[in-house]
Structures are given as structure tokens and as C-alpha cells.
PDB file of C-alpha atoms in Angstrom:
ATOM      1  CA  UNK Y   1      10.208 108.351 -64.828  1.00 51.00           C
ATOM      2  CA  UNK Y   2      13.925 107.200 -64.180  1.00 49.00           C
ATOM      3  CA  UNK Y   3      12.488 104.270 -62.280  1.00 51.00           C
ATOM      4  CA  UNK Y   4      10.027 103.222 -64.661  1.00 53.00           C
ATOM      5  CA  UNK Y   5      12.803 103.597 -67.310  1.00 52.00           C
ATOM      6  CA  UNK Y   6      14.700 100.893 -65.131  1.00 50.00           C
ATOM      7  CA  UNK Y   7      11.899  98.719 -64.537  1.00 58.00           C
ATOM      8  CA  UNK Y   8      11.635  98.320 -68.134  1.00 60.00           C
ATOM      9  CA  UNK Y   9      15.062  97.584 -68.827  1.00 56.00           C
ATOM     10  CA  UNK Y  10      15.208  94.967 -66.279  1.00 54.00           C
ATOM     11  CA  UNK Y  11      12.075  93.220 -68.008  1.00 58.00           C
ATOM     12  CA  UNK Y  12      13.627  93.089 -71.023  1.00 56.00           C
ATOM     13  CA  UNK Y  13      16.756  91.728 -69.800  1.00 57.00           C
ATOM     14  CA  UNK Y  14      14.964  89.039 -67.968  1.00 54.00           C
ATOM     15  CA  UNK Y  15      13.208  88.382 -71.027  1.00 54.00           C
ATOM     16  CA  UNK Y  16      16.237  88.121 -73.296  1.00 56.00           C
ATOM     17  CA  UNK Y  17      18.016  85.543 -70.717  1.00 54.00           C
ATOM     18  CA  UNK Y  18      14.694  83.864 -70.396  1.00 47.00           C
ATOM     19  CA  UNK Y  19      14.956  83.467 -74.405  1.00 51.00           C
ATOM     20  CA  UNK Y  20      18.467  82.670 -74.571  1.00 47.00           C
ATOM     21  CA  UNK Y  21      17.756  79.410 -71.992  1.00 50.00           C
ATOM     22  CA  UNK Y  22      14.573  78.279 -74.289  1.00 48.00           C
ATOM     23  CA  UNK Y  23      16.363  78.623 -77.914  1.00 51.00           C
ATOM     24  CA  UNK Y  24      17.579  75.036 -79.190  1.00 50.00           C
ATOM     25  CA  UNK Y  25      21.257  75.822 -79.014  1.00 48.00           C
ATOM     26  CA  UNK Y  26      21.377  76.292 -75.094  1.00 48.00           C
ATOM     27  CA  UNK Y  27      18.975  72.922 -74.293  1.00 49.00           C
ATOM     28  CA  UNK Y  28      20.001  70.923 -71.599  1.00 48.00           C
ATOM     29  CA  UNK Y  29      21.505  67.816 -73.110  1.00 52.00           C
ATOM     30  CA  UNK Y  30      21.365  64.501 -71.307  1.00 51.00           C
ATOM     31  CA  UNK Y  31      24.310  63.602 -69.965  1.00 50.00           C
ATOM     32  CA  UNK Y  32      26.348  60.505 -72.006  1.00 51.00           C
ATOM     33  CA  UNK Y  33      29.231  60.144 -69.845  1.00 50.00           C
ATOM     34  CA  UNK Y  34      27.429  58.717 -66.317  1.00 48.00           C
ATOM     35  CA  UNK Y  35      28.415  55.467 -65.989  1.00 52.00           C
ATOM     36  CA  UNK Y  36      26.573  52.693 -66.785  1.00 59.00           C
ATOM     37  CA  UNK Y  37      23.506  51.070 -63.779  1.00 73.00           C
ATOM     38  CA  UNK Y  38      25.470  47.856 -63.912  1.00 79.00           C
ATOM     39  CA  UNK Y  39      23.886  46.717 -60.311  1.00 81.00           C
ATOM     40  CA  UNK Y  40      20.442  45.326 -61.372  1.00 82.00           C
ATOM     41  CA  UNK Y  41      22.230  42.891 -63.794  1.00 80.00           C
ATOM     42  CA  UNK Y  42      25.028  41.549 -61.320  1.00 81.00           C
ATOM     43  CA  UNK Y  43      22.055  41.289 -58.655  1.00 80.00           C
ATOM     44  CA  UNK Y  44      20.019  38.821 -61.714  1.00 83.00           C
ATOM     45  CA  UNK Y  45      23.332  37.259 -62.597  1.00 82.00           C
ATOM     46  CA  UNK Y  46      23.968  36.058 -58.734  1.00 80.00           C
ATOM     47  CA  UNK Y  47      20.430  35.421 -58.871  1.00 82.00           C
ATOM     48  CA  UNK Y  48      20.120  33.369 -61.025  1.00 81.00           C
ATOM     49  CA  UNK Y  49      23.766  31.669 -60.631  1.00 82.00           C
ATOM     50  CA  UNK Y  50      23.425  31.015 -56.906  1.00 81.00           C
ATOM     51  CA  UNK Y  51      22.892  27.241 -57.241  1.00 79.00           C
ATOM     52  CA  UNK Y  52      26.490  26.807 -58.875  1.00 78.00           C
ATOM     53  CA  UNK Y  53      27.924  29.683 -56.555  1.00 82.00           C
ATOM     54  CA  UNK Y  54      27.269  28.018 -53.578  1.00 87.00           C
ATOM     55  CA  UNK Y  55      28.774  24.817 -54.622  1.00 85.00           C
ATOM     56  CA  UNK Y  56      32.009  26.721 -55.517  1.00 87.00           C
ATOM     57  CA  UNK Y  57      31.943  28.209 -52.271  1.00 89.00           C
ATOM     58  CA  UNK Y  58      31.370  25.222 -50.457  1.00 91.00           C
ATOM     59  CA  UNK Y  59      34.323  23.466 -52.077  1.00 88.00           C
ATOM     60  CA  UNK Y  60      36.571  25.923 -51.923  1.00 91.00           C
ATOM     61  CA  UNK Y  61      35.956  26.171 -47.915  1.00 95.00           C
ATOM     62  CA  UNK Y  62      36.433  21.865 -47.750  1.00 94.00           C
ATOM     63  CA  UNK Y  63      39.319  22.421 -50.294  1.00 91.00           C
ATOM     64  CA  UNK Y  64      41.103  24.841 -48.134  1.00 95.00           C
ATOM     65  CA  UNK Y  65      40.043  22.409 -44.858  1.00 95.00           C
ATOM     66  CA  UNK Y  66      41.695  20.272 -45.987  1.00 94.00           C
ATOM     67  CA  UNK Y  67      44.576  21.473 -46.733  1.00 93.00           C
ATOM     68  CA  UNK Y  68      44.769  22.806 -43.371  1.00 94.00           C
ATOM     69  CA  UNK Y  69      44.354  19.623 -41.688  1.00 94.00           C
ATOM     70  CA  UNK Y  70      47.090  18.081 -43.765  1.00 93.00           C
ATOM     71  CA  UNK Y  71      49.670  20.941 -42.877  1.00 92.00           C
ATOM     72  CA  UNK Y  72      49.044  20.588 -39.277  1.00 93.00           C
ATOM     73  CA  UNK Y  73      49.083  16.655 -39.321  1.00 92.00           C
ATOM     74  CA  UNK Y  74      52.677  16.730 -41.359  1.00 92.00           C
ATOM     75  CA  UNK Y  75      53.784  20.311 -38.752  1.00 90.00           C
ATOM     76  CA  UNK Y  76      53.495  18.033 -35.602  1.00 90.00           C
ATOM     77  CA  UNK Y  77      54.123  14.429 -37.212  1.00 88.00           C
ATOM     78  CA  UNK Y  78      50.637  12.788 -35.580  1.00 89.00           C
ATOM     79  CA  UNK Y  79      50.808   9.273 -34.872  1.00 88.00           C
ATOM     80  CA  UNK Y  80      47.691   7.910 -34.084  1.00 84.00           C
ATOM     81  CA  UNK Y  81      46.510   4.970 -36.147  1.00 86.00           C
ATOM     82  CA  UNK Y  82      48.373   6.486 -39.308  1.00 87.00           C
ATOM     83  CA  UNK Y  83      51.511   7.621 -39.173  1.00 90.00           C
ATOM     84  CA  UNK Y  84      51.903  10.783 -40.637  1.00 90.00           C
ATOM     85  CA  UNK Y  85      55.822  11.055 -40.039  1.00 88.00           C
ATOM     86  CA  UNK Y  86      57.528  11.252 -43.470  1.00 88.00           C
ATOM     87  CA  UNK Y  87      54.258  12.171 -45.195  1.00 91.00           C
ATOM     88  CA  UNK Y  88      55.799  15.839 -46.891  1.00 93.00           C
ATOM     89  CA  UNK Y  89      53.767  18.714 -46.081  1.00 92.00           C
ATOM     90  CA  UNK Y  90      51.841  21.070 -48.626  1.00 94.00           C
ATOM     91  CA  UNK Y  91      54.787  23.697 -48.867  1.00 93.00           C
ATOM     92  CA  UNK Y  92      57.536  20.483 -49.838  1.00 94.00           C
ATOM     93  CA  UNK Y  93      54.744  19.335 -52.814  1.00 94.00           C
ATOM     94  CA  UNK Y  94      54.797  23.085 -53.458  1.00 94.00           C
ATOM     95  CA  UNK Y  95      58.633  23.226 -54.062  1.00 94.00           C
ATOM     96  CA  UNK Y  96      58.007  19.928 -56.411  1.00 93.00           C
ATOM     97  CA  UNK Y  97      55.718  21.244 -58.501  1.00 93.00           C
ATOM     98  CA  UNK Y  98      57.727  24.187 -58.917  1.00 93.00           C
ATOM     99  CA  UNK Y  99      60.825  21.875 -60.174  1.00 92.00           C
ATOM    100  CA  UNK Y 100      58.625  19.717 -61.729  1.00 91.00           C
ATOM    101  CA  UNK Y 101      57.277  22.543 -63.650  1.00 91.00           C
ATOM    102  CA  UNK Y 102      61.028  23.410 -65.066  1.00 90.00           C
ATOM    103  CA  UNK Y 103      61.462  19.972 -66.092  1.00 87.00           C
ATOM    104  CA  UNK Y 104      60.087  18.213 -69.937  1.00 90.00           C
ATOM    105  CA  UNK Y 105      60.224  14.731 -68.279  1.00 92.00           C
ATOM    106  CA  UNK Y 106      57.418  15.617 -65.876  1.00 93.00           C
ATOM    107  CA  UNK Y 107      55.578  16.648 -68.873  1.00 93.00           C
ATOM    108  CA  UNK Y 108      55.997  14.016 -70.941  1.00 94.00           C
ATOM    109  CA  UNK Y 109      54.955  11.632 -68.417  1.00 94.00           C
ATOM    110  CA  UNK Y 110      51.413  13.877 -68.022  1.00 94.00           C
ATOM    111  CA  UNK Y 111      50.580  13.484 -72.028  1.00 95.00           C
ATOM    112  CA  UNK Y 112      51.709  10.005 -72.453  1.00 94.00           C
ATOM    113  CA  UNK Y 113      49.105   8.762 -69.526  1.00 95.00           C
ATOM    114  CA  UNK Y 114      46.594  11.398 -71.667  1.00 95.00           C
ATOM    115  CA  UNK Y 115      47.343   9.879 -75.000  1.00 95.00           C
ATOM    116  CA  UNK Y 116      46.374   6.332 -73.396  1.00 95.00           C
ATOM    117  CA  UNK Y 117      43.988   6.955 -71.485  1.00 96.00           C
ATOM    118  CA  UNK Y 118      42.158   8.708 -74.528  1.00 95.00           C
ATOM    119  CA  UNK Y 119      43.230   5.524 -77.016  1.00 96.00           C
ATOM    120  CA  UNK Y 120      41.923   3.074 -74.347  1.00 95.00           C
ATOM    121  CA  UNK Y 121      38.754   5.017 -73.392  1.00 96.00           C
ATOM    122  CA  UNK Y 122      37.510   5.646 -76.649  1.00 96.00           C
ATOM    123  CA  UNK Y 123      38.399   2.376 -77.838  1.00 96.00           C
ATOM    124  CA  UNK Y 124      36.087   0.985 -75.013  1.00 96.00           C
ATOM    125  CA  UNK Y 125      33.000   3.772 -75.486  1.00 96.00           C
ATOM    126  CA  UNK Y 126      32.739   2.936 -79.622  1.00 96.00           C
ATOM    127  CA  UNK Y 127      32.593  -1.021 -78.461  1.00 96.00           C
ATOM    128  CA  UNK Y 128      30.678  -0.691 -75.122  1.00 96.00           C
ATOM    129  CA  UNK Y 129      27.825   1.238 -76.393  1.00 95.00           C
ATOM    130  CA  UNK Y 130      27.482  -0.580 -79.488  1.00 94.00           C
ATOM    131  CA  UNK Y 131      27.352  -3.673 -77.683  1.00 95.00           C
ATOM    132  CA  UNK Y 132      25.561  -3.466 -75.019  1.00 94.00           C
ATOM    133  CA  UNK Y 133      22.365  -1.544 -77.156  1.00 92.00           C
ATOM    134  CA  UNK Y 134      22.524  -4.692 -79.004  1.00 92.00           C
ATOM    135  CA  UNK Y 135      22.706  -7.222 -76.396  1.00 93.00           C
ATOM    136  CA  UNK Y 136      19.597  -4.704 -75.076  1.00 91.00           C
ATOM    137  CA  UNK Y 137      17.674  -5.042 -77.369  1.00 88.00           C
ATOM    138  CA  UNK Y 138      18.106  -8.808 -79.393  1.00 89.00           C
ATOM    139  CA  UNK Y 139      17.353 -11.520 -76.515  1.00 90.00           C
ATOM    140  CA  UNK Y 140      19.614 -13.736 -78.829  1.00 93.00           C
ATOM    141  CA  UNK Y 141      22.582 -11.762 -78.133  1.00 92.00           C
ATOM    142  CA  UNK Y 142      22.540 -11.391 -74.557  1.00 93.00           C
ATOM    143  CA  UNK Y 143      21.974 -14.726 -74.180  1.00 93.00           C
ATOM    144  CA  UNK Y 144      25.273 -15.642 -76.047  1.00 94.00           C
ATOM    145  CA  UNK Y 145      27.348 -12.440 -75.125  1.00 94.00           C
ATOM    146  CA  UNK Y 146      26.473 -11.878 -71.130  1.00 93.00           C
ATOM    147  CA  UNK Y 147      27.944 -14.741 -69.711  1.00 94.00           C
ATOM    148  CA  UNK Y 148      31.154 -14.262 -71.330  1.00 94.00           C
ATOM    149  CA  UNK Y 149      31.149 -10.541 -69.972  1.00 93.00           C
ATOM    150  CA  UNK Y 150      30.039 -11.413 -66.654  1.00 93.00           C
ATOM    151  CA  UNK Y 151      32.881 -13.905 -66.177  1.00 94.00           C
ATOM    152  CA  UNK Y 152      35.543 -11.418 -67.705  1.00 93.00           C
ATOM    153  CA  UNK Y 153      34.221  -8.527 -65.925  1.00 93.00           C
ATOM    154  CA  UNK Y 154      35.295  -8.859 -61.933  1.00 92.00           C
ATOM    155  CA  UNK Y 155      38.643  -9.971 -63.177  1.00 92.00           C
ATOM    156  CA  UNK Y 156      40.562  -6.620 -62.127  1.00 89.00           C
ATOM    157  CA  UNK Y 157      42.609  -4.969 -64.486  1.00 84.00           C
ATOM    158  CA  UNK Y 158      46.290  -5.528 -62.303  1.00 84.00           C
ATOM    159  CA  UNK Y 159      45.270  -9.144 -62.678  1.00 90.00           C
ATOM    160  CA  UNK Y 160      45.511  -8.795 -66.739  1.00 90.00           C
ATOM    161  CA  UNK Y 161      49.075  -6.801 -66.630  1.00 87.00           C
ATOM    162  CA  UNK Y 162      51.126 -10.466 -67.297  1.00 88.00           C
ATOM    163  CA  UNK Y 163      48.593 -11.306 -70.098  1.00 91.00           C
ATOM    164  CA  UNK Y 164      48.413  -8.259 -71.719  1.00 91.00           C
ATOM    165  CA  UNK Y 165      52.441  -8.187 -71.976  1.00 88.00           C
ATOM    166  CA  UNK Y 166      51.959 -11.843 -73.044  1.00 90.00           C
ATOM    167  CA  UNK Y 167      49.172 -10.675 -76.069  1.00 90.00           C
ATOM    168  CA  UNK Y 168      50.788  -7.342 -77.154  1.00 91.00           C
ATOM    169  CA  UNK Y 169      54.386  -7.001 -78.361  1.00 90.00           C
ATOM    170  CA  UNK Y 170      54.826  -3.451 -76.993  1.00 89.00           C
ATOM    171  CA  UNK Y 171      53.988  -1.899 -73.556  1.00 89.00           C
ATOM    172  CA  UNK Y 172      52.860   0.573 -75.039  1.00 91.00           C
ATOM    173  CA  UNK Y 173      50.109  -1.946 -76.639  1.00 92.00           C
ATOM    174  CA  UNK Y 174      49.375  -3.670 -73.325  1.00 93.00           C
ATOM    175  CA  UNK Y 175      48.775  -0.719 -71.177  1.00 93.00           C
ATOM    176  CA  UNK Y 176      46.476   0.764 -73.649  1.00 94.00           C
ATOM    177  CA  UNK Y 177      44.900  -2.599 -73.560  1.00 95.00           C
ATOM    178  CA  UNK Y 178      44.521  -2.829 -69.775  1.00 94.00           C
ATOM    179  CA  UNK Y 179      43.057   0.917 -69.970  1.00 95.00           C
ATOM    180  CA  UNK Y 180      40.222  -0.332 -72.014  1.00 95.00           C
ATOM    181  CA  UNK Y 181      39.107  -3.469 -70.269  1.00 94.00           C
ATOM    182  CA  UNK Y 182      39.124  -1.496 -67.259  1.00 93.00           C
ATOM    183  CA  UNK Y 183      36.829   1.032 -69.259  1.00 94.00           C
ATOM    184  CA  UNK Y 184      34.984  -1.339 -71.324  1.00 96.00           C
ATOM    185  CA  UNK Y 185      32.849  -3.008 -68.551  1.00 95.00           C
ATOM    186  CA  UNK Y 186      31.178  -0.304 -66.729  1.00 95.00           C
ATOM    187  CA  UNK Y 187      30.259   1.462 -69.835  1.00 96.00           C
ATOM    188  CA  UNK Y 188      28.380  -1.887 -70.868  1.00 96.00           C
ATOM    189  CA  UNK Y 189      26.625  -2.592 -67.789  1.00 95.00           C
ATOM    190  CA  UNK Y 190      25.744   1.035 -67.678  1.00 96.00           C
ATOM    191  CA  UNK Y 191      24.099   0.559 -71.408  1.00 95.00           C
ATOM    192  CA  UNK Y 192      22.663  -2.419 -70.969  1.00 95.00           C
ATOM    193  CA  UNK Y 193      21.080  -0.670 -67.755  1.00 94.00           C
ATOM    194  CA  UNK Y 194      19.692   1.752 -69.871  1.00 93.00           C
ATOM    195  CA  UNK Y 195      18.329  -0.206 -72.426  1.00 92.00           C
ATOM    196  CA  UNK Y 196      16.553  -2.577 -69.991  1.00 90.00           C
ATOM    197  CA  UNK Y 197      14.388   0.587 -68.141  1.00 90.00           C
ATOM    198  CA  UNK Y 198      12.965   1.734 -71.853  1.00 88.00           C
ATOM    199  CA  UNK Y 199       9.273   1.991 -71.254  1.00 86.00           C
ATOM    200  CA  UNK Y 200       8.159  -1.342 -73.823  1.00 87.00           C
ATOM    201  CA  UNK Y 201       5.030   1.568 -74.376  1.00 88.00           C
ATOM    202  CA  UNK Y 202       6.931   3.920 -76.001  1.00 86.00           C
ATOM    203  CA  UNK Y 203       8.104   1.187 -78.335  1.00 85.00           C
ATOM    204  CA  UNK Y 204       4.948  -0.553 -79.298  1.00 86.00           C
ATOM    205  CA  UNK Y 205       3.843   2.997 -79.905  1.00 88.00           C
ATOM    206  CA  UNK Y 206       6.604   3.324 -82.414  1.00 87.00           C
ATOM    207  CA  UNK Y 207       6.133  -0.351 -83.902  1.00 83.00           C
ATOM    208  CA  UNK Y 208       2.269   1.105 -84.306  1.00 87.00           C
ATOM    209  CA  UNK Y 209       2.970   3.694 -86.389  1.00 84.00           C
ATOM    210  CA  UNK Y 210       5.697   1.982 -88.552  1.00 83.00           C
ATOM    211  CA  UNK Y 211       8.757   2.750 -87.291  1.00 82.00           C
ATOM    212  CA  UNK Y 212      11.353   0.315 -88.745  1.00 85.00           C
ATOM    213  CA  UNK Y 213      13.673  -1.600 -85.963  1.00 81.00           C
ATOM    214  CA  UNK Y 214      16.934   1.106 -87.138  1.00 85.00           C
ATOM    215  CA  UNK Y 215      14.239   4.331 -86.179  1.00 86.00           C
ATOM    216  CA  UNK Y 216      13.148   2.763 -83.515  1.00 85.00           C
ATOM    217  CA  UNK Y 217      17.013   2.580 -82.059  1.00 84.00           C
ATOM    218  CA  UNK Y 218      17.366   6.051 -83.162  1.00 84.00           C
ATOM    219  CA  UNK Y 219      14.152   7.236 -81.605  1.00 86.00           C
ATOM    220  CA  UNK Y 220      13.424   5.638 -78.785  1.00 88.00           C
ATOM    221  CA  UNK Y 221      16.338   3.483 -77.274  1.00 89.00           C
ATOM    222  CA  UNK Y 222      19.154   5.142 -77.726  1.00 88.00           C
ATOM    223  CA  UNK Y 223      17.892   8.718 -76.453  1.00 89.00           C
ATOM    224  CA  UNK Y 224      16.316   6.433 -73.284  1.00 89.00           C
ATOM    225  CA  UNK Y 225      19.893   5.100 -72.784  1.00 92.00           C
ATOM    226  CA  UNK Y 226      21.847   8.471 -72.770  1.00 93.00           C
ATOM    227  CA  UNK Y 227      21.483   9.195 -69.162  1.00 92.00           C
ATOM    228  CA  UNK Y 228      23.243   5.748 -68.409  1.00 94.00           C
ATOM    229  CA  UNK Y 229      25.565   5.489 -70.826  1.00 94.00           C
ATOM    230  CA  UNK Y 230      27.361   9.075 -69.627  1.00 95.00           C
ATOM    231  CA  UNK Y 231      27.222   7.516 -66.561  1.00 94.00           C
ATOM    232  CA  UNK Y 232      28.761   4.151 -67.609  1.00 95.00           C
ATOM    233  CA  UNK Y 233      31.126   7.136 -69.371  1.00 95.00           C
ATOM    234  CA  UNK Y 234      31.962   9.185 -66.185  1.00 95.00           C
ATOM    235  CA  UNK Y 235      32.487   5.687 -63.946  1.00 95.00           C
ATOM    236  CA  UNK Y 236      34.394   4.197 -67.077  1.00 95.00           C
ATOM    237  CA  UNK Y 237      36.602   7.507 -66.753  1.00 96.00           C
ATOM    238  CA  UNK Y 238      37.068   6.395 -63.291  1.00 94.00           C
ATOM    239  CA  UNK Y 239      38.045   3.021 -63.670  1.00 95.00           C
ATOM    240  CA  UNK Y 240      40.295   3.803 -66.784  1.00 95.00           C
ATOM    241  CA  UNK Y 241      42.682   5.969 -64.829  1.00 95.00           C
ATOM    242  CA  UNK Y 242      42.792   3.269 -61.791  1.00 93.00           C
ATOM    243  CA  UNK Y 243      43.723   0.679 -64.467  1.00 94.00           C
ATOM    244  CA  UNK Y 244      46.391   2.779 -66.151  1.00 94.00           C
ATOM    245  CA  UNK Y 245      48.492   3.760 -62.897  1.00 93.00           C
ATOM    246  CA  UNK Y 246      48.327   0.377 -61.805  1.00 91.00           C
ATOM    247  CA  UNK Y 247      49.253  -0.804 -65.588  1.00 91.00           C
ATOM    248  CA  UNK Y 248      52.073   2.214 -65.639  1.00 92.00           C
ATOM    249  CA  UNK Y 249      53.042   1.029 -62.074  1.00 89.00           C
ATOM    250  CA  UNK Y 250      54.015  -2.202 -63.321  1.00 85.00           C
ATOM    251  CA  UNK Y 251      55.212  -2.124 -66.918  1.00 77.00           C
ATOM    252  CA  UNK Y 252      55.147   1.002 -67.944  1.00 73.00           C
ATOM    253  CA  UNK Y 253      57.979   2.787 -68.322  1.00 81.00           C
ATOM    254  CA  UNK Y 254      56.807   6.341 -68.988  1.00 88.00           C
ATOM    255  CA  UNK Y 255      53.518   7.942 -67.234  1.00 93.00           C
ATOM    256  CA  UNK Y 256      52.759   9.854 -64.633  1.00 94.00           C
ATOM    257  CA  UNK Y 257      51.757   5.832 -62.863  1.00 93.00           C
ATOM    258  CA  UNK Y 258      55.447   5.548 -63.346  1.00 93.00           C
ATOM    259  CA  UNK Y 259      56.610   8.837 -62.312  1.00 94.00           C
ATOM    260  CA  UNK Y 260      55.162   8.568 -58.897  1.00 93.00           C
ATOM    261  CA  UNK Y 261      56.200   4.935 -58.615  1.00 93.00           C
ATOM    262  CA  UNK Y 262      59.726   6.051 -59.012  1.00 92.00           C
ATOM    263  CA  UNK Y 263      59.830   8.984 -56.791  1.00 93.00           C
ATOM    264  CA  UNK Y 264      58.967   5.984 -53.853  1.00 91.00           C
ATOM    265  CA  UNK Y 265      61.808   3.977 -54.894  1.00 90.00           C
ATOM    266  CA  UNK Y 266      63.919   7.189 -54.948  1.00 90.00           C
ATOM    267  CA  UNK Y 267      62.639   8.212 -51.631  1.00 88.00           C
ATOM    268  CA  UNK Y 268      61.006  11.462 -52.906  1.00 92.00           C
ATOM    269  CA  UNK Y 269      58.170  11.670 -51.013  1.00 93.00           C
ATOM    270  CA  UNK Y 270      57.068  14.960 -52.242  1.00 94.00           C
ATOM    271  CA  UNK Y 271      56.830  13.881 -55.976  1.00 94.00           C
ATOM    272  CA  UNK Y 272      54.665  10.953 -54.589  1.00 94.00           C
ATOM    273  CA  UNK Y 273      52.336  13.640 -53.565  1.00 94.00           C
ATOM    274  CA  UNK Y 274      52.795  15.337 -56.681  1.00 95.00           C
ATOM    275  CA  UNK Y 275      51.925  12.663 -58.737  1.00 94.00           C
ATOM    276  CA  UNK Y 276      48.303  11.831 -56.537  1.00 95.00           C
ATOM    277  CA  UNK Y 277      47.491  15.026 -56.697  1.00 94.00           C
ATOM    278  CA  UNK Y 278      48.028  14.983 -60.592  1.00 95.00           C
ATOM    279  CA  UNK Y 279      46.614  11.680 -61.037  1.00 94.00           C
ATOM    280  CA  UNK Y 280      43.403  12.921 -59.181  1.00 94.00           C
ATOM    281  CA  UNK Y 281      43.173  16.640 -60.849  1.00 94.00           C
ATOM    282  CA  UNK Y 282      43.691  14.619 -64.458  1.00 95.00           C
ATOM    283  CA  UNK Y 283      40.425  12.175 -63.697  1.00 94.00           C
ATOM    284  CA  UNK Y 284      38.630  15.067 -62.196  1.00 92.00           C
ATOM    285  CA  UNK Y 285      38.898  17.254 -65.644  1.00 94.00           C
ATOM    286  CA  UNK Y 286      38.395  14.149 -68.041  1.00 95.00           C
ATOM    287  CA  UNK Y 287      35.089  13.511 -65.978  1.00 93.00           C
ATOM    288  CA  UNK Y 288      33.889  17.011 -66.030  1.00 93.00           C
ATOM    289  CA  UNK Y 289      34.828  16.998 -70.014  1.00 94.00           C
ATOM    290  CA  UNK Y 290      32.253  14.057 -70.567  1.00 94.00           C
ATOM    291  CA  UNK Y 291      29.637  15.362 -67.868  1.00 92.00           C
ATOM    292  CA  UNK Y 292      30.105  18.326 -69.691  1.00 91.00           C
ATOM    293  CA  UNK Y 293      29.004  16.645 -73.461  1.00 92.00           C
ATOM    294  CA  UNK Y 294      26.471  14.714 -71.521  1.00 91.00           C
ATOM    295  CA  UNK Y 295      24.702  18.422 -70.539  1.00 89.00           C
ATOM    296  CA  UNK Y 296      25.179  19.256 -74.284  1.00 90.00           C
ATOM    297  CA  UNK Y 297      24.082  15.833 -76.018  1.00 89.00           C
ATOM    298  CA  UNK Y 298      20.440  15.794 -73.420  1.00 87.00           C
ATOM    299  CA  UNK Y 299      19.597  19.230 -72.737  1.00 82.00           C
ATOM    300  CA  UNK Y 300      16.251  17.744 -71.681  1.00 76.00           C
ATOM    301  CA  UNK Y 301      18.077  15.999 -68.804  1.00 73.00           C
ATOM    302  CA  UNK Y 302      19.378  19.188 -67.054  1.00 63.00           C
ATOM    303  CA  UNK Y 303      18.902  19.415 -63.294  1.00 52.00           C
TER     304      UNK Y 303
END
């Protein structure tokens, strides 16, 4: 009888635990605080990013090359064919673009070659363009405008420095001047490039259903052009920063042109560097800035 008695008292506890773990206020909860399964969506992201990854990789290898190659060459001074003897190593540009970073001067020469640069270049861009869809388009006006162009155009923009100081009454004025010849050309060829590969279907097609000659620029030249004018933009770019140093080299008095002409007739070497490598990082940014609006401005043209 005792161990019946127990028997039963053991069921019923079992039973009352069994309870307790099935009522609503004991449930199992899921957890909240496990972290997030971030690793599917960094494996999509490099997925789908490993076009652009790759190129970063690859230029930060050849970047890093490179640099390599020039501290060695300026470690053991290698003469052969090119003297590299007083050509300053990385670590002495280093040092200069540490003072250089201290100083206002260095600074102001930076945004005065921006503030031309962007006067000249968009001067050229808002004439180019305009132009050369015009000349395009209206046989009239290439016949009248191209020759003058083509004569003007393989005059190089060092050649126009004692003219320009002869036509403006500033330097200021005449290096902003040489900036946008230098710009203004390529940009035009570029467009009128553009303009001459418009499939003539697409435009009878228009003239067919009634376009008038301003929709049919809107419509069908103009977005035909894009891809060429950016790239008359991005070579423009180019060419505008050649014609500035050389302009900044000669007359200017203020630039970063004129800051690494005077560290050579100081015998700085380093800030020679210093300015290149300036010179070179400033054209490389100005030209991603307008492949950049080119990507935005023709999504359809993304590769």
C-alpha cells in the first residue's frame, strides 16, 4: 500500500511539472539577443562588387610597385640611361608634405590652380558643346567655323602664353585664358565626333513623325553625342591642367605650376616631387568628378 501510495505521488508530481512547462508563462521564448547572420549579405555584396574590387586591388599592388621601385632607384642612386642621383626618395617627399601641410602658402597655391582650372574649363564646356552640336548639325556652319578651328587647334597652349599676356591686362586673365583654349578644342572635336556617328535613321524617323529641328536636338542628337562629349570632357580635363602648369610655369605667379617651378630654382627637389604628385592626384579627381556625372547623366551607357 505504502508503495502504491508513492507511485501515485510521483505521478502527480510529474504531472504538475509537466503542466508547469506547457502553461503560457514558462514558453520557451526565441531568443532576441543572437547576433545578427550578417555572412550571406557580405558574401552577395563581394559578389556582386568583385568587378570594382579587383581593380582596387590591382592598383593598389602597381601603386605600392611602384613606389618600391622608386625607393630602391633613389637608395642606390642608379645610373643607367637616367640618372636617378638627386631625384629625393619617397620618405624626403614625405617630410615635404608634412611641412607643406603646416604651411597656408602651399594651400593657396592648390585652390588658386582649382579656381582656374574650373573658370577655364567650364568656360570651354558651355562654348565647346554648343558649338560643335551646331557646326554638327548645319553644313553651313562647319563649313565657315572648321577651318578656323583646325588652324587654331595644333597651336599648343605654351605657344599662346606671350599673346595671352599681350590680350588680357591681368595674369590672372591670361592663364585662365590659356586654360580654356587648351580645353576648348578637344571638347569640340569630341562633339563634333559625336554628332557625325548619329544614325541619319533615327532622325528621319523623328522628321516623320513631326519632330521640330529644337526636339529633334533634344531627342536624338544630343543624347547620341553624350558618350563623346564626356569624353571630349575627361581629355579636355587633361589638357586643361597641362596648359595651366605650363601657363603658371611661365607667368603665373601663384599655383601649384608655380610652386613646383620655384622649388627647382630653390633647389628643393622634394617639393618638385610634391608638386607632380599634386598636380597628378588634382587631374586624377577632376576626371573621376566628370566620369562620375557622365555615369549619372547616361545611365543607359553603364559598362
Amino acid at each position: 500500500m505504502e508503495g502504491a501510495a508513492l507511485r501515485r505521488e510521483q505521478d502527480a508530481s510529474a504531472e504538475s511539472d509537466l503542466a508547469v512547462q506547457l502553461s503560457p508563462m514558462h514558453a520557451v521564448e526565441p531568443s532576441t539577443s543572437s547576433p545578427p547572420q550578417l555572412l550571406p549579405y557580405v558574401k552577395r555584396w563581394l559578389l556582386l562588387n568583385r568587378g570594382g574590387l579587383r581593380a582596387v586591388f590591382a592598383g593598389a599592388i602597381s601603386l605600392m610597385l611602384f613606389l618600391l621601385a622608386w625607393h630602391l632607384l633613389t637608395k642606390y642612386r642608379v645610373v643607367f640611361f637616367v640618372r636617378f642621383t638627386n631625384v629625393p626618395s619617397p620618405a624626403a617627399v614625405y617630410e615635404s608634405l608634412s611641412r607643406a601641410m603646416h604651411d597656408s602658402r602651399f594651400f593657396m597655391h592648390v585652390m588658386l590652380s582649382c579656381r582656374r582650372i574650373l573658370f577655364g574649363f567650364s568656360l570651354a564646356a558651355f562654348t565647346a558643346v554648343p558649338l560643335g552640336l551646331v557646326m554638327g548639325r548645319f553644313k553651313l556652319a562647319h563649313e565657315i567655323l572648321f577651318p578656323v578651328t583646325e588652324v587654331l587647334r595644333p597651336i599648343p597652349a605654351i605657344a599662346w602664353v606671350p599673346m595671352a599676356i599681350m590680350l588680357w591686362p591681368t595674369n590672372e586673365q591670361s592663364i585662365v585664358f590659356i586654360t580654356f583654349l587648351g580645353s576648348f578644342f578637344p571638347i569640340l572635336v569630341n562633339t563634333l565626333h559625336g554628332m557625325s556617328l548619329v544614325d541619319p535613321v533615327l532622325v528621319r524617323a523623328s522628321q516623320c513623325l513631326g519632330a521640330r529641328e529644337m526636339s529633334i536636338f533634344r531627342e536624338v542628337y544630343f543624347p547620341a553625342s553624350l558618350p563623346h562629349i564626356f569624353t571630349g570632357l575627361t581629355v579636355g580635363m587633361g589638357v586643361a591642367w597641362v596648359s595651366l602648369i605650363a601657363a603658371e610655369m611661365i607667368s603665373g605667379q601663384y599655383g601649384i605650376g608655380y610652386f613646383t617651378w620655384e622649388a627647382y630654382s630653390l633647389v628643393q627637389y622634394p617639393d618638385i616631387a610634391l608638386g607632380m604628385i599634386c598636380i597628378g592626384v588634382l587631374g586624377l579627381g577632376s576626371s573621376a568628378l566628370i566620369r562620375g556625372l557622365g555615369r549619372v547623366v547616361m545611365p543607359w551607357n553603364r559598362t
